[in-house]
PDB file of C-alpha atoms and ligand atoms in Angstrom:
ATOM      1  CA  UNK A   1       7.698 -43.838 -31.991  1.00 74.00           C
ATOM      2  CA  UNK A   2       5.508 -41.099 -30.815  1.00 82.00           C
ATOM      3  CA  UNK A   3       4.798 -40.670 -27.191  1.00 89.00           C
ATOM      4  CA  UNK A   4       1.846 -39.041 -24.918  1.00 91.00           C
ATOM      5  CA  UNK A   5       4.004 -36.009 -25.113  1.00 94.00           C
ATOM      6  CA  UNK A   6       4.512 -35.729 -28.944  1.00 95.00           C
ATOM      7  CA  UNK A   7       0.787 -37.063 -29.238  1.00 97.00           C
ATOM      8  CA  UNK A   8      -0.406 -34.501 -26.827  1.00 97.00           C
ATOM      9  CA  UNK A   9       1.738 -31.131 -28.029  1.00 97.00           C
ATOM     10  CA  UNK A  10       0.690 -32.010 -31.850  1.00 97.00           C
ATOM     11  CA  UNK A  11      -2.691 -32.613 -30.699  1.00 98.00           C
ATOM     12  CA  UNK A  12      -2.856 -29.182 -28.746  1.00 97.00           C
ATOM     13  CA  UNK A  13      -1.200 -27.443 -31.848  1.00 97.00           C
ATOM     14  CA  UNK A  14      -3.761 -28.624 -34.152  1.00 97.00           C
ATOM     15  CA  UNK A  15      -6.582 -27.841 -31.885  1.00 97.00           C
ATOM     16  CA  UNK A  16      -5.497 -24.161 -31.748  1.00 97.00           C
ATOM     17  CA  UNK A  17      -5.166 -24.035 -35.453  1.00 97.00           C
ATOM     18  CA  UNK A  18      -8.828 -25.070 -35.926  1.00 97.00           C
ATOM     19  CA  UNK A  19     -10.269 -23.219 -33.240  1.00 97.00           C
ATOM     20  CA  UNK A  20     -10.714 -19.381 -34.575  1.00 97.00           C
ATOM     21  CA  UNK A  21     -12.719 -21.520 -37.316  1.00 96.00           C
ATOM     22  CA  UNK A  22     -14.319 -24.045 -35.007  1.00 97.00           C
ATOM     23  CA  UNK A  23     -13.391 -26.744 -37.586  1.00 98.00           C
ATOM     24  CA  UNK A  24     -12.915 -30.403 -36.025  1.00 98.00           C
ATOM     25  CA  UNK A  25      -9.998 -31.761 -35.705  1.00 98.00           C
ATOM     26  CA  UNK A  26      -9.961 -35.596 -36.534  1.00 98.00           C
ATOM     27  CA  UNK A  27      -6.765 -37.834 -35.852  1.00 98.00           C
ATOM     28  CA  UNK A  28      -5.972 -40.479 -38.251  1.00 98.00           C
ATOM     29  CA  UNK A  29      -5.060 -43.589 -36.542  1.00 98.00           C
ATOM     30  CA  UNK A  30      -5.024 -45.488 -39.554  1.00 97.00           C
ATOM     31  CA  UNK A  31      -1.313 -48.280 -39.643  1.00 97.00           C
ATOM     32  CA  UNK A  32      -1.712 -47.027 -36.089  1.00 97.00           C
ATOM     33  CA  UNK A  33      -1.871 -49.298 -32.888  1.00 96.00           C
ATOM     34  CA  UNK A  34      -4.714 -48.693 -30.644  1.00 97.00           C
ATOM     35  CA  UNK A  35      -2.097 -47.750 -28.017  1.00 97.00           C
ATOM     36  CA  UNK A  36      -1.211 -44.532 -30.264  1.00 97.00           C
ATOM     37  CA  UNK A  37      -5.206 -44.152 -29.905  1.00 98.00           C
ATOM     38  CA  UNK A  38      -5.601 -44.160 -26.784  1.00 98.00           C
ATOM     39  CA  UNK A  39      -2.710 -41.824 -25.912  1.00 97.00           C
ATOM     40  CA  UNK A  40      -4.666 -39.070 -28.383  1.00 98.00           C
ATOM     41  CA  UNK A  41      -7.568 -39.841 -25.813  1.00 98.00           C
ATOM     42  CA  UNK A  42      -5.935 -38.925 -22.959  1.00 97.00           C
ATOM     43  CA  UNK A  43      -4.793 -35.932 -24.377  1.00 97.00           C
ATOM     44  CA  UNK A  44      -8.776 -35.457 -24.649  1.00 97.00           C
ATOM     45  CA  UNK A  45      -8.841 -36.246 -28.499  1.00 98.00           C
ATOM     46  CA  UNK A  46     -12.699 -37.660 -29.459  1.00 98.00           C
ATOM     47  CA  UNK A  47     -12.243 -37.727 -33.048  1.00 98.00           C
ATOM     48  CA  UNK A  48     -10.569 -40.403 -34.825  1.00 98.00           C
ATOM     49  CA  UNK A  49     -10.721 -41.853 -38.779  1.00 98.00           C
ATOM     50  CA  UNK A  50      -9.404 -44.640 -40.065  1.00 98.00           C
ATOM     51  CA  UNK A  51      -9.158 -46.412 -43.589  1.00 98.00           C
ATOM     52  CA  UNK A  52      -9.994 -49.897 -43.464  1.00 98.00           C
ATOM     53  CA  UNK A  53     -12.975 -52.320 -41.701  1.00 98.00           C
ATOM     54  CA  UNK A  54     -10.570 -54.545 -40.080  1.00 98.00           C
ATOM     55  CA  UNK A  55      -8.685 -52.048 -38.104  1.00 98.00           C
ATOM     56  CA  UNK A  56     -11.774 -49.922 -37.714  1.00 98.00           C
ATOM     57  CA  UNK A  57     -13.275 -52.434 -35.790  1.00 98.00           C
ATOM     58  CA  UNK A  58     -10.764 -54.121 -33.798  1.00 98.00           C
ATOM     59  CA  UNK A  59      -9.712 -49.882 -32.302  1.00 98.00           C
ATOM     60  CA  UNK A  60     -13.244 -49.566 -32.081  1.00 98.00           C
ATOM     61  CA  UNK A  61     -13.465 -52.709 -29.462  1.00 98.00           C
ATOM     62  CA  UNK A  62      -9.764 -51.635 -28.115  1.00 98.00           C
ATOM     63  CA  UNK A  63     -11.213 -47.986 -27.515  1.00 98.00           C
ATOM     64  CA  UNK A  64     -13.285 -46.055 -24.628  1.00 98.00           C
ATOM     65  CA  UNK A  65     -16.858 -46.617 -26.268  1.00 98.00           C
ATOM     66  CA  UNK A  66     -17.002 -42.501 -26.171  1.00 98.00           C
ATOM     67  CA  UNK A  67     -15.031 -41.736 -29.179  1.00 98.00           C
ATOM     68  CA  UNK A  68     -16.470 -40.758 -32.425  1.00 98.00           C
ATOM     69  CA  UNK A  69     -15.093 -43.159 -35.485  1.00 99.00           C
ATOM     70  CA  UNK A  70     -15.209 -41.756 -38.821  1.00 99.00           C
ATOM     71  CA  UNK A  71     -14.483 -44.070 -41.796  1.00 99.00           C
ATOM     72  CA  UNK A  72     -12.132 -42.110 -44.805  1.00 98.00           C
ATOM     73  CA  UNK A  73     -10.823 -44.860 -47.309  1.00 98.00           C
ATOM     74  CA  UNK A  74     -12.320 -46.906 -49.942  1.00 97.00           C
ATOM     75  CA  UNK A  75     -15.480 -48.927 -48.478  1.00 98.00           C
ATOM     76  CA  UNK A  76     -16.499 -52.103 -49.829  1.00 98.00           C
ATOM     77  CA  UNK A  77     -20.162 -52.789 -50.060  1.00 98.00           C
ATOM     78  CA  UNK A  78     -19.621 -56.503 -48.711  1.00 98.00           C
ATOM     79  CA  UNK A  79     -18.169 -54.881 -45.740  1.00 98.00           C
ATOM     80  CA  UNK A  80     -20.653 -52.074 -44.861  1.00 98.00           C
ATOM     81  CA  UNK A  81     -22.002 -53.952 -42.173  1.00 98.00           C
ATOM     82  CA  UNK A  82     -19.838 -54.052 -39.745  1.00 98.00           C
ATOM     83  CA  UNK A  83     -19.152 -50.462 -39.448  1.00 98.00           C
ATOM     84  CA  UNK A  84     -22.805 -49.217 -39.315  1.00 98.00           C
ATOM     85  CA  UNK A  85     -23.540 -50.452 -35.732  1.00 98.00           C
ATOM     86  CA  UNK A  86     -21.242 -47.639 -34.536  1.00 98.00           C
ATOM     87  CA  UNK A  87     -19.778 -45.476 -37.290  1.00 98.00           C
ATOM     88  CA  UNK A  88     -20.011 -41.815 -36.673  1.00 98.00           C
ATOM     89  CA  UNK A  89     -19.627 -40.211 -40.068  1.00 99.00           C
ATOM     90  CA  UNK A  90     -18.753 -42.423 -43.189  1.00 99.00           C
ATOM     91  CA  UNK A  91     -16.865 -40.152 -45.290  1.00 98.00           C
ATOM     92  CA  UNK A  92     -15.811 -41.948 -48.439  1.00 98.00           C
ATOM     93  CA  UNK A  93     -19.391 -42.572 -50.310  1.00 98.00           C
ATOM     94  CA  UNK A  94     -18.308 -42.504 -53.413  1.00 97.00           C
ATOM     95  CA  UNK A  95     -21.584 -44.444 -55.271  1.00 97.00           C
ATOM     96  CA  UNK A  96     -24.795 -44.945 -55.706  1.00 98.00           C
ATOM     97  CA  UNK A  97     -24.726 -48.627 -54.819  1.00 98.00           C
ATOM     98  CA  UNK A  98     -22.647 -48.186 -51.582  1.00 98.00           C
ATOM     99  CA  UNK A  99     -25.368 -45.657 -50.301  1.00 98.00           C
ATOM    100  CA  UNK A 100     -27.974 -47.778 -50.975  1.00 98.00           C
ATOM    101  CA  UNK A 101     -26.059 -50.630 -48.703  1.00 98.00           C
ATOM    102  CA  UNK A 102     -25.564 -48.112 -46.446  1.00 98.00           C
ATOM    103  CA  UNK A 103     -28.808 -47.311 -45.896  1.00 98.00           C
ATOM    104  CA  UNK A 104     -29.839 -51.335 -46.148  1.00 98.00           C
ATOM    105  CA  UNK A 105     -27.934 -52.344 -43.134  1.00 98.00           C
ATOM    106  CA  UNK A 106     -28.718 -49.686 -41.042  1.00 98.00           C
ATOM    107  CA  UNK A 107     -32.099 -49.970 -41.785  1.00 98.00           C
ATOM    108  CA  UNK A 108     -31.874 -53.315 -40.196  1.00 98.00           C
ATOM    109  CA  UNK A 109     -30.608 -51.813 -36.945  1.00 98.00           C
ATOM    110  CA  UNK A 110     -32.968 -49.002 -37.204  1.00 98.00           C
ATOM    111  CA  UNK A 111     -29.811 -46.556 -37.478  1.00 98.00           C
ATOM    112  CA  UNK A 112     -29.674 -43.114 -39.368  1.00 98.00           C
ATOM    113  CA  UNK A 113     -26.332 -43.038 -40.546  1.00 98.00           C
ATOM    114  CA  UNK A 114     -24.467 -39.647 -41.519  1.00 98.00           C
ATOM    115  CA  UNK A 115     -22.515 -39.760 -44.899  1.00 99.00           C
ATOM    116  CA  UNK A 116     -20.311 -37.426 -47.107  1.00 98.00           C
ATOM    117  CA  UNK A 117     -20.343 -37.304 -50.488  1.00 98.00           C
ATOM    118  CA  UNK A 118     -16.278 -37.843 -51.569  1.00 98.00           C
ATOM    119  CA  UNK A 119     -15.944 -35.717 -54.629  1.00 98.00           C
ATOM    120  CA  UNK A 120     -12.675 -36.083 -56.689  1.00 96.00           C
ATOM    121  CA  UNK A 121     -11.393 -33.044 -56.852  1.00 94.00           C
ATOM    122  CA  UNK A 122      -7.301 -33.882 -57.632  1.00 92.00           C
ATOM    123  CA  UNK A 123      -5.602 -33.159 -60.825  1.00 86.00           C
ATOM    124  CA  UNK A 124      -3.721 -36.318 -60.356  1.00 80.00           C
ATOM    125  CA  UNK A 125      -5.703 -39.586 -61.460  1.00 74.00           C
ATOM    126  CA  UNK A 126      -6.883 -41.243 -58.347  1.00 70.00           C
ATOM    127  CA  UNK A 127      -9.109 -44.332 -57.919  1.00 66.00           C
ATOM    128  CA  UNK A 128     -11.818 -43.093 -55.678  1.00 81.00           C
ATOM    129  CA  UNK A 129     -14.108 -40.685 -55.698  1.00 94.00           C
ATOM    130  CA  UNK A 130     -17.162 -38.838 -57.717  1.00 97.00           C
ATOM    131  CA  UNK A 131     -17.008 -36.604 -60.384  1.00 96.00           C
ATOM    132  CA  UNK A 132     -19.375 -33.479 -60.266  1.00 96.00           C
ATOM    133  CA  UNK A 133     -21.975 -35.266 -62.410  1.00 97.00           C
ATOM    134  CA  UNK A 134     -22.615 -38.852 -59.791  1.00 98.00           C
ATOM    135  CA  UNK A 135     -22.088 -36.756 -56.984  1.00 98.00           C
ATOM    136  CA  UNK A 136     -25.473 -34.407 -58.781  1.00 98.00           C
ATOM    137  CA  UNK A 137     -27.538 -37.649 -59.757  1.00 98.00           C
ATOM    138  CA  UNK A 138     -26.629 -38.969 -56.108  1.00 98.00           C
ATOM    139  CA  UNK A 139     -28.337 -36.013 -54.697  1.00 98.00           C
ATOM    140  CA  UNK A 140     -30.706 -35.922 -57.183  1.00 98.00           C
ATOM    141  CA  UNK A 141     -31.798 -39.350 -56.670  1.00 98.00           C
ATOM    142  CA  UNK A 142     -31.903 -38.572 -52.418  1.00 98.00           C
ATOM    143  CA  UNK A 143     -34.494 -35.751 -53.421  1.00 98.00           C
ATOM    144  CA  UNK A 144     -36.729 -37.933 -55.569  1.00 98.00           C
ATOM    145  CA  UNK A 145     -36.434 -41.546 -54.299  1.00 97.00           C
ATOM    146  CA  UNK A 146     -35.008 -40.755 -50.692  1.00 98.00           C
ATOM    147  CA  UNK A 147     -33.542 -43.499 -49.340  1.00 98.00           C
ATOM    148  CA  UNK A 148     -34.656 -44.186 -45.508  1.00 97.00           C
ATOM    149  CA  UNK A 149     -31.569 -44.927 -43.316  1.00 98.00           C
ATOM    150  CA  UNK A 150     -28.935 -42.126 -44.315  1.00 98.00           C
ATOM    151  CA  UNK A 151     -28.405 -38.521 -44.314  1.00 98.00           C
ATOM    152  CA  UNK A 152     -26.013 -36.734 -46.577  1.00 98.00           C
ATOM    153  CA  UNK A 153     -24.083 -34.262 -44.228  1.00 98.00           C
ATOM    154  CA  UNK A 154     -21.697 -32.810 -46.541  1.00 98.00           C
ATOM    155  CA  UNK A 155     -18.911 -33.426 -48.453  1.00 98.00           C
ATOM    156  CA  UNK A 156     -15.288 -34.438 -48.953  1.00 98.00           C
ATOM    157  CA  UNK A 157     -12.273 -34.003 -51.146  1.00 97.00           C
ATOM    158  CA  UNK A 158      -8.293 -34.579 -51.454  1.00 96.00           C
ATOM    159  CA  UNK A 159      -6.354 -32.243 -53.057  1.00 95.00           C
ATOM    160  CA  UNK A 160      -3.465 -32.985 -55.440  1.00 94.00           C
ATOM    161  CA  UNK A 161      -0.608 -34.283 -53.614  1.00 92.00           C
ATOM    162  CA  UNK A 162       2.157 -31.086 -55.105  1.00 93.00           C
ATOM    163  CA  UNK A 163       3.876 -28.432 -53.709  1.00 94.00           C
ATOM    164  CA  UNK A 164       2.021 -26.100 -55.640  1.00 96.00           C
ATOM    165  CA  UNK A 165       0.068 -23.777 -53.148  1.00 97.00           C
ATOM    166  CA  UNK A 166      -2.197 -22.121 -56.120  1.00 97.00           C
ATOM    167  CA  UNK A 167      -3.135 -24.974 -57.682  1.00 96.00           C
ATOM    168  CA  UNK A 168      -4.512 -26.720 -54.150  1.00 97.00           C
ATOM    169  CA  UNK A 169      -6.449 -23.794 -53.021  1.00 98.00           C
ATOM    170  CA  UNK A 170      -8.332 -24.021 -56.216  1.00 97.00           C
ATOM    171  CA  UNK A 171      -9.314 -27.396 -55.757  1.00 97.00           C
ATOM    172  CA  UNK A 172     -10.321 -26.907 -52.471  1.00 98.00           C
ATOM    173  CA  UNK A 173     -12.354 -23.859 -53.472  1.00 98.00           C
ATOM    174  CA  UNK A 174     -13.841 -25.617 -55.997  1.00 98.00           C
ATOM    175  CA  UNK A 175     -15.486 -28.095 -53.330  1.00 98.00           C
ATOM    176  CA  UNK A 176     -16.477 -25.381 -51.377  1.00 98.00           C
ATOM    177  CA  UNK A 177     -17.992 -24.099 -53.799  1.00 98.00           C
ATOM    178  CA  UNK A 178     -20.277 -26.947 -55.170  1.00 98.00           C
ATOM    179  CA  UNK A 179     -21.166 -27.466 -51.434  1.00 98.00           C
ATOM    180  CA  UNK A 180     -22.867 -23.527 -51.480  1.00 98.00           C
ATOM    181  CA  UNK A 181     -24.080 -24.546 -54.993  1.00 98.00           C
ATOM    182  CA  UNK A 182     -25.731 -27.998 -54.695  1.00 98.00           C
ATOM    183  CA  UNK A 183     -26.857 -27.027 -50.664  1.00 97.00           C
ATOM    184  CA  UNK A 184     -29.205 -24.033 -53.070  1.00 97.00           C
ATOM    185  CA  UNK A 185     -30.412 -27.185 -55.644  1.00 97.00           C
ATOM    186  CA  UNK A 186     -31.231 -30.382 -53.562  1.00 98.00           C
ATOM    187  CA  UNK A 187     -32.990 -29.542 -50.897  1.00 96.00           C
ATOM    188  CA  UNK A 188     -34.857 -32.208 -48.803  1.00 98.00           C
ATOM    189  CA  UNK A 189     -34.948 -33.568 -44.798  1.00 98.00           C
ATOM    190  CA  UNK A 190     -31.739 -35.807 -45.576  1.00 98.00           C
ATOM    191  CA  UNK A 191     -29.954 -33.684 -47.030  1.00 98.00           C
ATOM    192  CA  UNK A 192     -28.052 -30.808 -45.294  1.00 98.00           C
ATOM    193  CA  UNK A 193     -24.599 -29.794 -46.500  1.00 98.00           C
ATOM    194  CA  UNK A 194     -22.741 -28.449 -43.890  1.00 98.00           C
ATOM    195  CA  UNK A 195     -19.751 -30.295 -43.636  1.00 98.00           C
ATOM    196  CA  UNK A 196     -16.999 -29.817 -45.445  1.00 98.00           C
ATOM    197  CA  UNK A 197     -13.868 -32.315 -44.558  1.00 98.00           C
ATOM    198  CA  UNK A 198     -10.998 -31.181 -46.205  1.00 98.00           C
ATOM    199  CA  UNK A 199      -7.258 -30.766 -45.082  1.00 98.00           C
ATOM    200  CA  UNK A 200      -4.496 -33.181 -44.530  1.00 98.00           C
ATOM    201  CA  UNK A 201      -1.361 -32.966 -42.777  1.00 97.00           C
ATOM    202  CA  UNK A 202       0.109 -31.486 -45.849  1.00 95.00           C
ATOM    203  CA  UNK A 203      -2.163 -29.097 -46.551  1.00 97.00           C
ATOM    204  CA  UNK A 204      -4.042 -27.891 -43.598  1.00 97.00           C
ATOM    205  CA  UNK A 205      -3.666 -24.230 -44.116  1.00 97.00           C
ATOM    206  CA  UNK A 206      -5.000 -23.921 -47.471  1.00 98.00           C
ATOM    207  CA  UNK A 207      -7.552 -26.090 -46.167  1.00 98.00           C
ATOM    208  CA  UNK A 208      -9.217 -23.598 -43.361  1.00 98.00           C
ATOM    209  CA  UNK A 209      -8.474 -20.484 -45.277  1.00 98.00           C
ATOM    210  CA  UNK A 210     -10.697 -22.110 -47.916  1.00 98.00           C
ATOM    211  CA  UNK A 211     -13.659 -22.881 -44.990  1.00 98.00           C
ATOM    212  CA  UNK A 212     -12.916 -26.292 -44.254  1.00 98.00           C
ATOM    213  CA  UNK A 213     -15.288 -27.696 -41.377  1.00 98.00           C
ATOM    214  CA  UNK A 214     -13.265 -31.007 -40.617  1.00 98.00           C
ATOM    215  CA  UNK A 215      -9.476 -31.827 -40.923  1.00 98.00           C
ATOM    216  CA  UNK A 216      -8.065 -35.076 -41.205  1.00 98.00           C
ATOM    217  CA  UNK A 217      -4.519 -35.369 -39.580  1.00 98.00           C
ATOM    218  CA  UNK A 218      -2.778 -38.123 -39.659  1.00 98.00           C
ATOM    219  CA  UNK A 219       1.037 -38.054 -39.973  1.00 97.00           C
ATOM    220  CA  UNK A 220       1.567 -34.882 -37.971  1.00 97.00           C
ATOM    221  CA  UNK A 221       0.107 -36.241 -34.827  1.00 97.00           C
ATOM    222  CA  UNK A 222       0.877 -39.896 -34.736  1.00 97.00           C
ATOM    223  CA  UNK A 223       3.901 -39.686 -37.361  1.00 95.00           C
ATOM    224  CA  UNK A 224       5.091 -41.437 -40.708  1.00 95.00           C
ATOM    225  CA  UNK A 225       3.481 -44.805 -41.270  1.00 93.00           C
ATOM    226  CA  UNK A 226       5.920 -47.682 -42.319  1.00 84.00           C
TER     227      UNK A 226
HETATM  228  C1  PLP B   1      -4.320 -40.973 -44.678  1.00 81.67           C
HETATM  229  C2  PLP B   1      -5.382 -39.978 -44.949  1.00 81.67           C
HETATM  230  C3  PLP B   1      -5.362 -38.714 -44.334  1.00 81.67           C
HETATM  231  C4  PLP B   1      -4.242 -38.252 -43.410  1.00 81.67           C
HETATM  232  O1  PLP B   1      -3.116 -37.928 -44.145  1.00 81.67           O
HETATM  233  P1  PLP B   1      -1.800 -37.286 -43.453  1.00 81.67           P
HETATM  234  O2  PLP B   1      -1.008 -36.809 -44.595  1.00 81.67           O
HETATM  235  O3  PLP B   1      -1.140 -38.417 -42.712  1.00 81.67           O
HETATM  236  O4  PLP B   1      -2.255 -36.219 -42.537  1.00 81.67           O
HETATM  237  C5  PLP B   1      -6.407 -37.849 -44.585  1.00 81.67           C
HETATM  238  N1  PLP B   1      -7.427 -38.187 -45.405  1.00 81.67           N
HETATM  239  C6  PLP B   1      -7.474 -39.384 -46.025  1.00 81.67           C
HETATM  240  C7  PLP B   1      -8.631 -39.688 -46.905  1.00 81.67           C
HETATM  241  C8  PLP B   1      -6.454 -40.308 -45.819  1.00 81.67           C
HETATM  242  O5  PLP B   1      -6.507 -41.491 -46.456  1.00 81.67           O
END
């Protein structure tokens, strides 16, 4: 069990590590209990993402209404609605038709909600995530038929889960570079590419050598999951 000192040393460490590149840190809570949450508050954590609706919500109504939620895991459409009153960033857009519901619901709250593109960038065969040619017609699509109630803010990737070094900083310069790339080619008001959340626990190095804006720490400040 990790406690407010553990929390708050790992969450200090981490901080330092992003700070030469001012990249955000962001604690993953997810198999978490709020409790774990809210000692990552006190040690003046803001940032927190999680992977599912459920749990999303329930820490969200657990938690000091000042901390910024962002949503990382697979996201039903049928559930999009009860994240969009207060999400922060919804990371994990990886279709058409989930943007569009995206943009639906918060339409109906008269939200602009701020998205990444998740682009699958692993060697490994993953579920999630789009290839180079969605993620192009999604941002095509944005520039031609704009849809209302979302902005695309960036992008973001997981890199092969390996020990080999090489073969991760390649796929995370890959994303970095389609980010340069496609920020040149679709250009419109909802569309501004400057995020770029990659990084895990595992891999956090690699990640801000390669210009990562946002890492996304989970076991290294809150420890394994079960
Ligand atoms: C769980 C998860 C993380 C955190 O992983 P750790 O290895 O615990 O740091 C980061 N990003 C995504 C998308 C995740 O699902």
């Amino acid at each position: 069990m990790p406690t407010q000192k553990t929390i708050a040393n790992a969450i200090a460490h981490y901080a330092n590590l992003c700070h030469p590149t001012d990249t955000q840190l962001l604690a993953v809570s997810k198999l978490k209990p709020a409790a774990d949450v809210l000692l990552a508050y006190e040690a003046g954590q803001r940032h927190f993402a999680e992977n599912y609706v459920q749990e999303l919500v329930d820490k969200y109504e657990a938690c000091p209404k000042d901390v910024f939620w962002h949503f990382i895991g697979h996201l039903q459409s049928n559930k999009v609605k009860y994240i969009v009153p207060f999400v922060h960033l919804i990371q994990s857009i990886d279709s058409q038709k989930l943007l569009q519901e995206v943009s639906k619901q918060a339409q109906k709250i008269g939200r602009v909600v701020d998205v990444l593109l998740q682009i699958y960038i692993a060697a490994e065969d993953t579920k999630f995530g789009l290839d180079d040619q969605e993620a192009r017609q999604i941002l095509a699509g944005q520039v031609m038929h704009p849809l209302p109630n979302i902005r695309i803010v960036g992008l973001m990737g997981m890199a092969s889960f390996t020990d080999d070094k090489e073969q991760v900083a390649k796929e995370f310069a890959g994303l970095a570079e389609r980010r340069t790339d496609w920020a040149d080619v679709y250009q419109h008001d909802s569309i501004d590419l400057r995020e770029l959340s990659m990084g895990m626990s595992q891999d956090l190095d690699l990640a801000l050598a390669a210009g990562s804006t946002m890492v996304r720490i989970g076991t290294a400040i809150f420890g394994a999951r079960s």
